[in-house]
Amino acid sequence: MFKPELWQKPVPSAQDLLEVDTLCLELEQRLNAIAEQFPGTKFASSLAIEDIVITDVIARLALPIQIFTLDTGKLNQETLDLIPQLQQRYPSLNVEIYQPQEQVAIDFEAEHGTDAMYKSLELRRACCHIRKIELLNRALHDAPAWISGQRREQSSTRSELNYQELDEARHITKFNPLYDWTERQVWAYALKQDLPINDLYEHGYPSIGCEPCTRPIKLGEDIRAGRWWWENSQSKECGLHK
């Protein structure tokens, strides 16, 4: 039986690796400036490779930026395994973990089923709200600004991404310090710094979210094709970055 070739991790070139030091310095300057300009800034880590890169800089420079992650209750074990790995690598690092309101999540599945996300766009978005957006709102309620690992190259819906934006939903500033990085540059940094990464990257997953809503992609497909694959390309966002 024919099996399509799956996406594979980029192999950075010698030139990519040479550029890492310059990129690293620029990222350090960006994060330093954010921390100085907005004391109390928080970093929302999805534990994707981009977020591990940002975490590495925050931890190495001991920047006063609180890191948190959203444990949706639907993450792959491979993703959850990264949290203790990060804490082992950076002993002084404190990653706050936010989880859904248990009864709300239980009631939603009792009414709509554990497969509600597949039934309609509205139900999928409702699930994302319960398991992601409400958590993010809690995490950011007292923050003057927040940081994400988004990049322009990740999808068509992010092609106009800027370094600094206004989060209109929460009326705070949002920063995307990797907005202009390429996929190869991200992987070059991770390789040079020997960062811990999600094991799912070894199995055709370039973009990783909740387990029911993420699958590996074929070689040559859009990098986010495995996210909410049953929907059209223009709806492939959960609302965290709306």
PDB file of C-alpha atoms in Angstrom:
ATOM      1  CA  MET A   1       0.000   0.000   0.000  1.00  0.00           C
ATOM      2  CA  PHE A   2       1.365   3.399  -1.018  1.00  0.00           C
ATOM      3  CA  LYS A   3       2.196   5.740   1.851  1.00  0.00           C
ATOM      4  CA  PRO A   4       2.734   9.414   1.032  1.00  0.00           C
ATOM      5  CA  GLU A   5       6.019  10.974   2.117  1.00  0.00           C
ATOM      6  CA  LEU A   6       5.488  13.074   5.198  1.00  0.00           C
ATOM      7  CA  TRP A   7       6.861  16.502   6.060  1.00  0.00           C
ATOM      8  CA  GLN A   8      10.351  16.370   7.469  1.00  0.00           C
ATOM      9  CA  LYS A   9      12.266  18.714   9.709  1.00  0.00           C
ATOM     10  CA  PRO A  10      14.257  21.274   7.711  1.00  0.00           C
ATOM     11  CA  VAL A  11      17.977  20.628   7.569  1.00  0.00           C
ATOM     12  CA  PRO A  12      19.708  23.980   8.102  1.00  0.00           C
ATOM     13  CA  SER A  13      22.531  24.809   5.716  1.00  0.00           C
ATOM     14  CA  ALA A  14      25.973  25.938   6.789  1.00  0.00           C
ATOM     15  CA  GLN A  15      24.897  29.490   5.922  1.00  0.00           C
ATOM     16  CA  ASP A  16      21.787  29.152   8.112  1.00  0.00           C
ATOM     17  CA  LEU A  17      23.962  28.123  11.046  1.00  0.00           C
ATOM     18  CA  LEU A  18      26.352  31.007  10.438  1.00  0.00           C
ATOM     19  CA  GLU A  19      23.445  33.462  10.616  1.00  0.00           C
ATOM     20  CA  VAL A  20      22.210  32.138  13.965  1.00  0.00           C
ATOM     21  CA  ASP A  21      24.464  34.337  16.105  1.00  0.00           C
ATOM     22  CA  THR A  22      23.190  37.506  14.417  1.00  0.00           C
ATOM     23  CA  LEU A  23      19.590  36.354  14.703  1.00  0.00           C
ATOM     24  CA  CYS A  24      20.105  35.418  18.340  1.00  0.00           C
ATOM     25  CA  LEU A  25      21.525  38.843  19.170  1.00  0.00           C
ATOM     26  CA  GLU A  26      18.600  40.560  17.473  1.00  0.00           C
ATOM     27  CA  LEU A  27      16.095  38.378  19.338  1.00  0.00           C
ATOM     28  CA  GLU A  28      17.837  39.095  22.643  1.00  0.00           C
ATOM     29  CA  GLN A  29      17.616  42.821  21.927  1.00  0.00           C
ATOM     30  CA  ARG A  30      13.934  42.563  21.060  1.00  0.00           C
ATOM     31  CA  LEU A  31      13.029  40.639  24.206  1.00  0.00           C
ATOM     32  CA  ASN A  32      15.154  42.909  26.398  1.00  0.00           C
ATOM     33  CA  ALA A  33      13.397  45.959  24.963  1.00  0.00           C
ATOM     34  CA  ILE A  34       9.957  44.426  25.539  1.00  0.00           C
ATOM     35  CA  ALA A  35      10.780  43.571  29.159  1.00  0.00           C
ATOM     36  CA  GLU A  36      12.077  47.082  29.813  1.00  0.00           C
ATOM     37  CA  GLN A  37       9.214  48.872  28.086  1.00  0.00           C
ATOM     38  CA  PHE A  38       6.414  46.719  29.537  1.00  0.00           C
ATOM     39  CA  PRO A  39       7.259  45.366  33.015  1.00  0.00           C
ATOM     40  CA  GLY A  40       5.013  42.405  33.764  1.00  0.00           C
ATOM     41  CA  THR A  41       4.901  41.163  30.168  1.00  0.00           C
ATOM     42  CA  LYS A  42       3.886  37.519  29.793  1.00  0.00           C
ATOM     43  CA  PHE A  43       4.870  34.966  27.182  1.00  0.00           C
ATOM     44  CA  ALA A  44       2.260  32.485  25.946  1.00  0.00           C
ATOM     45  CA  SER A  45       4.137  29.315  25.030  1.00  0.00           C
ATOM     46  CA  SER A  46       2.400  26.636  23.000  1.00  0.00           C
ATOM     47  CA  LEU A  47       5.600  24.568  23.401  1.00  0.00           C
ATOM     48  CA  ALA A  48       6.109  24.705  19.631  1.00  0.00           C
ATOM     49  CA  ILE A  49       9.672  25.003  18.402  1.00  0.00           C
ATOM     50  CA  GLU A  50       9.299  28.783  17.969  1.00  0.00           C
ATOM     51  CA  ASP A  51       8.244  29.086  21.594  1.00  0.00           C
ATOM     52  CA  ILE A  52      11.139  26.933  22.769  1.00  0.00           C
ATOM     53  CA  VAL A  53      13.490  29.344  20.967  1.00  0.00           C
ATOM     54  CA  ILE A  54      11.957  32.321  22.794  1.00  0.00           C
ATOM     55  CA  THR A  55      11.984  30.401  26.088  1.00  0.00           C
ATOM     56  CA  ASP A  56      15.694  29.724  25.649  1.00  0.00           C
ATOM     57  CA  VAL A  57      16.481  33.440  25.392  1.00  0.00           C
ATOM     58  CA  ILE A  58      14.234  34.394  28.316  1.00  0.00           C
ATOM     59  CA  ALA A  59      15.810  31.715  30.498  1.00  0.00           C
ATOM     60  CA  ARG A  60      19.420  32.378  29.472  1.00  0.00           C
ATOM     61  CA  LEU A  61      19.118  36.126  30.067  1.00  0.00           C
ATOM     62  CA  ALA A  62      16.915  35.693  33.153  1.00  0.00           C
ATOM     63  CA  LEU A  63      14.477  38.216  31.700  1.00  0.00           C
ATOM     64  CA  PRO A  64      11.552  39.251  33.920  1.00  0.00           C
ATOM     65  CA  ILE A  65       8.991  37.769  31.537  1.00  0.00           C
ATOM     66  CA  GLN A  66       6.563  35.231  32.958  1.00  0.00           C
ATOM     67  CA  ILE A  67       6.139  32.148  30.779  1.00  0.00           C
ATOM     68  CA  PHE A  68       2.849  30.276  30.763  1.00  0.00           C
ATOM     69  CA  THR A  69       1.281  27.509  28.717  1.00  0.00           C
ATOM     70  CA  LEU A  70      -2.288  26.356  28.129  1.00  0.00           C
ATOM     71  CA  ASP A  71      -2.909  22.716  28.984  1.00  0.00           C
ATOM     72  CA  THR A  72      -6.136  22.280  27.051  1.00  0.00           C
ATOM     73  CA  GLY A  73      -6.752  18.764  28.329  1.00  0.00           C
ATOM     74  CA  LYS A  74      -6.462  17.541  24.726  1.00  0.00           C
ATOM     75  CA  LEU A  75      -2.717  17.830  24.126  1.00  0.00           C
ATOM     76  CA  ASN A  76      -0.542  14.972  22.936  1.00  0.00           C
ATOM     77  CA  GLN A  77       1.604  13.406  25.628  1.00  0.00           C
ATOM     78  CA  GLU A  78       4.651  14.336  23.549  1.00  0.00           C
ATOM     79  CA  THR A  79       3.725  17.995  24.019  1.00  0.00           C
ATOM     80  CA  LEU A  80       3.162  17.684  27.766  1.00  0.00           C
ATOM     81  CA  ASP A  81       6.504  15.888  28.128  1.00  0.00           C
ATOM     82  CA  LEU A  82       8.278  19.104  27.123  1.00  0.00           C
ATOM     83  CA  ILE A  83       7.346  20.899  30.352  1.00  0.00           C
ATOM     84  CA  PRO A  84       9.536  18.773  32.676  1.00  0.00           C
ATOM     85  CA  GLN A  85      12.263  18.778  30.012  1.00  0.00           C
ATOM     86  CA  LEU A  86      12.339  22.575  30.048  1.00  0.00           C
ATOM     87  CA  GLN A  87      12.330  22.716  33.831  1.00  0.00           C
ATOM     88  CA  GLN A  88      15.252  20.287  33.932  1.00  0.00           C
ATOM     89  CA  ARG A  89      17.245  22.310  31.403  1.00  0.00           C
ATOM     90  CA  TYR A  90      16.464  25.647  33.070  1.00  0.00           C
ATOM     91  CA  PRO A  91      16.158  24.932  36.826  1.00  0.00           C
ATOM     92  CA  SER A  92      15.148  28.501  37.697  1.00  0.00           C
ATOM     93  CA  LEU A  93      12.408  28.566  35.062  1.00  0.00           C
ATOM     94  CA  ASN A  94       8.823  28.691  36.294  1.00  0.00           C
ATOM     95  CA  VAL A  95       6.214  27.795  33.680  1.00  0.00           C
ATOM     96  CA  GLU A  96       2.685  28.587  34.811  1.00  0.00           C
ATOM     97  CA  ILE A  97       0.124  26.067  33.569  1.00  0.00           C
ATOM     98  CA  TYR A  98      -3.483  27.056  32.905  1.00  0.00           C
ATOM     99  CA  GLN A  99      -6.218  24.465  32.479  1.00  0.00           C
ATOM    100  CA  PRO A 100      -9.887  24.692  31.388  1.00  0.00           C
ATOM    101  CA  GLN A 101     -12.652  25.103  33.921  1.00  0.00           C
ATOM    102  CA  GLU A 102     -13.339  21.443  34.518  1.00  0.00           C
ATOM    103  CA  GLN A 103     -17.118  21.505  34.806  1.00  0.00           C
ATOM    104  CA  VAL A 104     -17.538  23.754  31.770  1.00  0.00           C
ATOM    105  CA  ALA A 105     -15.478  21.327  29.657  1.00  0.00           C
ATOM    106  CA  ILE A 106     -17.414  18.337  31.004  1.00  0.00           C
ATOM    107  CA  ASP A 107     -20.786  19.971  30.305  1.00  0.00           C
ATOM    108  CA  PHE A 108     -19.771  20.916  26.760  1.00  0.00           C
ATOM    109  CA  GLU A 109     -18.787  17.354  25.882  1.00  0.00           C
ATOM    110  CA  ALA A 110     -21.885  15.934  27.580  1.00  0.00           C
ATOM    111  CA  GLU A 111     -24.070  18.134  25.387  1.00  0.00           C
ATOM    112  CA  HIS A 112     -22.172  18.015  22.109  1.00  0.00           C
ATOM    113  CA  GLY A 113     -19.938  14.923  22.322  1.00  0.00           C
ATOM    114  CA  THR A 114     -16.196  14.446  22.418  1.00  0.00           C
ATOM    115  CA  ASP A 115     -16.158  14.865  18.629  1.00  0.00           C
ATOM    116  CA  ALA A 116     -17.977  18.212  18.680  1.00  0.00           C
ATOM    117  CA  MET A 117     -15.111  19.981  16.915  1.00  0.00           C
ATOM    118  CA  TYR A 118     -15.792  17.980  13.746  1.00  0.00           C
ATOM    119  CA  LYS A 119     -19.515  18.744  13.629  1.00  0.00           C
ATOM    120  CA  SER A 120     -19.425  22.454  12.784  1.00  0.00           C
ATOM    121  CA  LEU A 121     -17.137  25.456  12.746  1.00  0.00           C
ATOM    122  CA  GLU A 122     -19.210  27.025  15.503  1.00  0.00           C
ATOM    123  CA  LEU A 123     -18.782  24.034  17.805  1.00  0.00           C
ATOM    124  CA  ARG A 124     -15.070  23.808  17.045  1.00  0.00           C
ATOM    125  CA  ARG A 125     -14.654  27.461  17.940  1.00  0.00           C
ATOM    126  CA  ALA A 126     -16.703  26.952  21.085  1.00  0.00           C
ATOM    127  CA  CYS A 127     -14.373  24.119  22.076  1.00  0.00           C
ATOM    128  CA  CYS A 128     -11.346  26.341  21.404  1.00  0.00           C
ATOM    129  CA  HIS A 129     -12.890  29.051  23.545  1.00  0.00           C
ATOM    130  CA  ILE A 130     -13.371  26.690  26.489  1.00  0.00           C
ATOM    131  CA  ARG A 131      -9.969  25.024  26.196  1.00  0.00           C
ATOM    132  CA  LYS A 132      -7.800  27.906  24.967  1.00  0.00           C
ATOM    133  CA  ILE A 133      -9.230  31.412  24.841  1.00  0.00           C
ATOM    134  CA  GLU A 134     -10.774  31.498  28.320  1.00  0.00           C
ATOM    135  CA  LEU A 135      -7.458  30.252  29.710  1.00  0.00           C
ATOM    136  CA  LEU A 136      -5.529  32.901  27.816  1.00  0.00           C
ATOM    137  CA  ASN A 137      -7.864  35.601  29.100  1.00  0.00           C
ATOM    138  CA  ARG A 138      -7.206  34.451  32.663  1.00  0.00           C
ATOM    139  CA  ALA A 139      -3.467  34.354  32.114  1.00  0.00           C
ATOM    140  CA  LEU A 140      -3.363  37.873  30.655  1.00  0.00           C
ATOM    141  CA  HIS A 141      -5.866  39.641  32.902  1.00  0.00           C
ATOM    142  CA  ASP A 142      -3.129  41.647  34.660  1.00  0.00           C
ATOM    143  CA  ALA A 143      -0.504  41.819  31.890  1.00  0.00           C
ATOM    144  CA  PRO A 144       0.372  45.078  30.089  1.00  0.00           C
ATOM    145  CA  ALA A 145       1.642  43.121  27.075  1.00  0.00           C
ATOM    146  CA  TRP A 146       2.149  39.600  25.860  1.00  0.00           C
ATOM    147  CA  ILE A 147       4.435  37.700  23.518  1.00  0.00           C
ATOM    148  CA  SER A 148       3.662  34.984  20.975  1.00  0.00           C
ATOM    149  CA  GLY A 149       5.835  32.796  18.756  1.00  0.00           C
ATOM    150  CA  GLN A 150       3.908  33.518  15.573  1.00  0.00           C
ATOM    151  CA  ARG A 151       5.707  33.993  12.256  1.00  0.00           C
ATOM    152  CA  ARG A 152       4.554  35.466   8.965  1.00  0.00           C
ATOM    153  CA  GLU A 153       5.710  32.402   7.040  1.00  0.00           C
ATOM    154  CA  GLN A 154       3.476  30.026   8.998  1.00  0.00           C
ATOM    155  CA  SER A 155       0.290  30.571   7.003  1.00  0.00           C
ATOM    156  CA  SER A 156      -1.621  32.880   4.686  1.00  0.00           C
ATOM    157  CA  THR A 157      -3.618  34.174   7.653  1.00  0.00           C
ATOM    158  CA  ARG A 158      -0.377  35.433   9.244  1.00  0.00           C
ATOM    159  CA  SER A 159       1.317  36.941   6.183  1.00  0.00           C
ATOM    160  CA  GLU A 160       0.666  40.518   7.384  1.00  0.00           C
ATOM    161  CA  LEU A 161       1.862  39.855  10.930  1.00  0.00           C
ATOM    162  CA  ASN A 162       3.782  42.716  12.552  1.00  0.00           C
ATOM    163  CA  TYR A 163       6.412  42.788  15.267  1.00  0.00           C
ATOM    164  CA  GLN A 164       4.161  44.879  17.533  1.00  0.00           C
ATOM    165  CA  GLU A 165       0.372  44.912  17.456  1.00  0.00           C
ATOM    166  CA  LEU A 166      -2.576  46.041  19.514  1.00  0.00           C
ATOM    167  CA  ASP A 167      -4.518  43.131  20.979  1.00  0.00           C
ATOM    168  CA  GLU A 168      -7.896  44.795  20.551  1.00  0.00           C
ATOM    169  CA  ALA A 169      -9.783  42.034  22.349  1.00  0.00           C
ATOM    170  CA  ARG A 170      -7.795  42.552  25.560  1.00  0.00           C
ATOM    171  CA  HIS A 171      -6.677  46.165  25.011  1.00  0.00           C
ATOM    172  CA  ILE A 172      -3.019  45.341  25.575  1.00  0.00           C
ATOM    173  CA  THR A 173       0.091  45.285  23.403  1.00  0.00           C
ATOM    174  CA  LYS A 174       1.166  42.080  21.699  1.00  0.00           C
ATOM    175  CA  PHE A 175       4.633  41.270  20.374  1.00  0.00           C
ATOM    176  CA  ASN A 176       5.683  38.697  17.779  1.00  0.00           C
ATOM    177  CA  PRO A 177       9.499  38.747  18.062  1.00  0.00           C
ATOM    178  CA  LEU A 178       9.945  35.941  15.510  1.00  0.00           C
ATOM    179  CA  TYR A 179       7.530  37.475  13.001  1.00  0.00           C
ATOM    180  CA  ASP A 180      10.186  37.783  10.281  1.00  0.00           C
ATOM    181  CA  TRP A 181      12.059  34.506  10.922  1.00  0.00           C
ATOM    182  CA  THR A 182      11.937  31.715   8.366  1.00  0.00           C
ATOM    183  CA  GLU A 183      11.288  28.094   9.225  1.00  0.00           C
ATOM    184  CA  ARG A 184      14.907  27.246   8.404  1.00  0.00           C
ATOM    185  CA  GLN A 185      16.188  29.950  10.742  1.00  0.00           C
ATOM    186  CA  VAL A 186      14.086  28.632  13.606  1.00  0.00           C
ATOM    187  CA  TRP A 187      15.419  25.120  13.098  1.00  0.00           C
ATOM    188  CA  ALA A 188      18.984  26.389  12.720  1.00  0.00           C
ATOM    189  CA  TYR A 189      18.734  28.108  16.115  1.00  0.00           C
ATOM    190  CA  ALA A 190      17.234  25.005  17.727  1.00  0.00           C
ATOM    191  CA  LEU A 191      19.962  22.811  16.277  1.00  0.00           C
ATOM    192  CA  LYS A 192      22.823  25.086  17.276  1.00  0.00           C
ATOM    193  CA  GLN A 193      21.481  25.502  20.816  1.00  0.00           C
ATOM    194  CA  ASP A 194      20.524  21.802  21.069  1.00  0.00           C
ATOM    195  CA  LEU A 195      17.052  22.697  22.302  1.00  0.00           C
ATOM    196  CA  PRO A 196      14.500  20.129  23.494  1.00  0.00           C
ATOM    197  CA  ILE A 197      11.733  19.782  20.913  1.00  0.00           C
ATOM    198  CA  ASN A 198       8.467  17.926  20.541  1.00  0.00           C
ATOM    199  CA  ASP A 199       8.956  14.316  19.368  1.00  0.00           C
ATOM    200  CA  LEU A 200       6.005  14.766  16.985  1.00  0.00           C
ATOM    201  CA  TYR A 201       8.235  16.825  14.696  1.00  0.00           C
ATOM    202  CA  GLU A 202       9.950  13.534  13.872  1.00  0.00           C
ATOM    203  CA  HIS A 203       6.661  12.092  12.610  1.00  0.00           C
ATOM    204  CA  GLY A 204       5.436  14.640  10.077  1.00  0.00           C
ATOM    205  CA  TYR A 205       3.895  17.243  12.380  1.00  0.00           C
ATOM    206  CA  PRO A 206       5.195  20.752  11.530  1.00  0.00           C
ATOM    207  CA  SER A 207       2.396  22.508  13.449  1.00  0.00           C
ATOM    208  CA  ILE A 208       1.096  20.947  16.662  1.00  0.00           C
ATOM    209  CA  GLY A 209      -2.069  21.743  18.589  1.00  0.00           C
ATOM    210  CA  CYS A 210      -4.648  19.596  20.360  1.00  0.00           C
ATOM    211  CA  GLU A 211      -4.493  15.897  19.516  1.00  0.00           C
ATOM    212  CA  PRO A 212      -7.993  15.607  17.916  1.00  0.00           C
ATOM    213  CA  CYS A 213      -7.325  18.658  15.733  1.00  0.00           C
ATOM    214  CA  THR A 214      -3.788  17.941  14.522  1.00  0.00           C
ATOM    215  CA  ARG A 215      -2.384  15.377  12.137  1.00  0.00           C
ATOM    216  CA  PRO A 216       0.840  14.891  10.153  1.00  0.00           C
ATOM    217  CA  ILE A 217       1.023  16.434   6.698  1.00  0.00           C
ATOM    218  CA  LYS A 218       2.381  15.288   3.360  1.00  0.00           C
ATOM    219  CA  LEU A 219       5.614  16.681   1.988  1.00  0.00           C
ATOM    220  CA  GLY A 220       4.882  19.926   0.131  1.00  0.00           C
ATOM    221  CA  GLU A 221       1.619  20.728   1.911  1.00  0.00           C
ATOM    222  CA  ASP A 222       1.067  24.051   3.678  1.00  0.00           C
ATOM    223  CA  ILE A 223       2.762  23.997   7.073  1.00  0.00           C
ATOM    224  CA  ARG A 224      -0.595  24.329   8.873  1.00  0.00           C
ATOM    225  CA  ALA A 225      -2.486  21.873   6.659  1.00  0.00           C
ATOM    226  CA  GLY A 226      -2.614  19.403   9.540  1.00  0.00           C
ATOM    227  CA  ARG A 227      -4.455  21.823  11.819  1.00  0.00           C
ATOM    228  CA  TRP A 228      -8.276  21.545  11.599  1.00  0.00           C
ATOM    229  CA  TRP A 229      -7.702  19.773   8.284  1.00  0.00           C
ATOM    230  CA  TRP A 230     -11.432  19.326   7.656  1.00  0.00           C
ATOM    231  CA  GLU A 231     -11.961  23.111   7.452  1.00  0.00           C
ATOM    232  CA  ASN A 232     -11.037  25.595   4.714  1.00  0.00           C
ATOM    233  CA  SER A 233      -7.668  27.325   4.911  1.00  0.00           C
ATOM    234  CA  GLN A 234      -9.087  30.703   5.965  1.00  0.00           C
ATOM    235  CA  SER A 235     -10.563  29.349   9.225  1.00  0.00           C
ATOM    236  CA  LYS A 236      -7.380  27.674  10.504  1.00  0.00           C
ATOM    237  CA  GLU A 237      -7.056  29.778  13.665  1.00  0.00           C
ATOM    238  CA  CYS A 238      -8.381  29.017  17.127  1.00  0.00           C
ATOM    239  CA  GLY A 239      -9.046  32.629  18.090  1.00  0.00           C
ATOM    240  CA  LEU A 240      -6.084  33.132  20.416  1.00  0.00           C
ATOM    241  CA  HIS A 241      -4.555  35.579  17.969  1.00  0.00           C
ATOM    242  CA  LYS A 242      -7.698  37.089  16.491  1.00  0.00           C
TER     243      LYS A 242
END
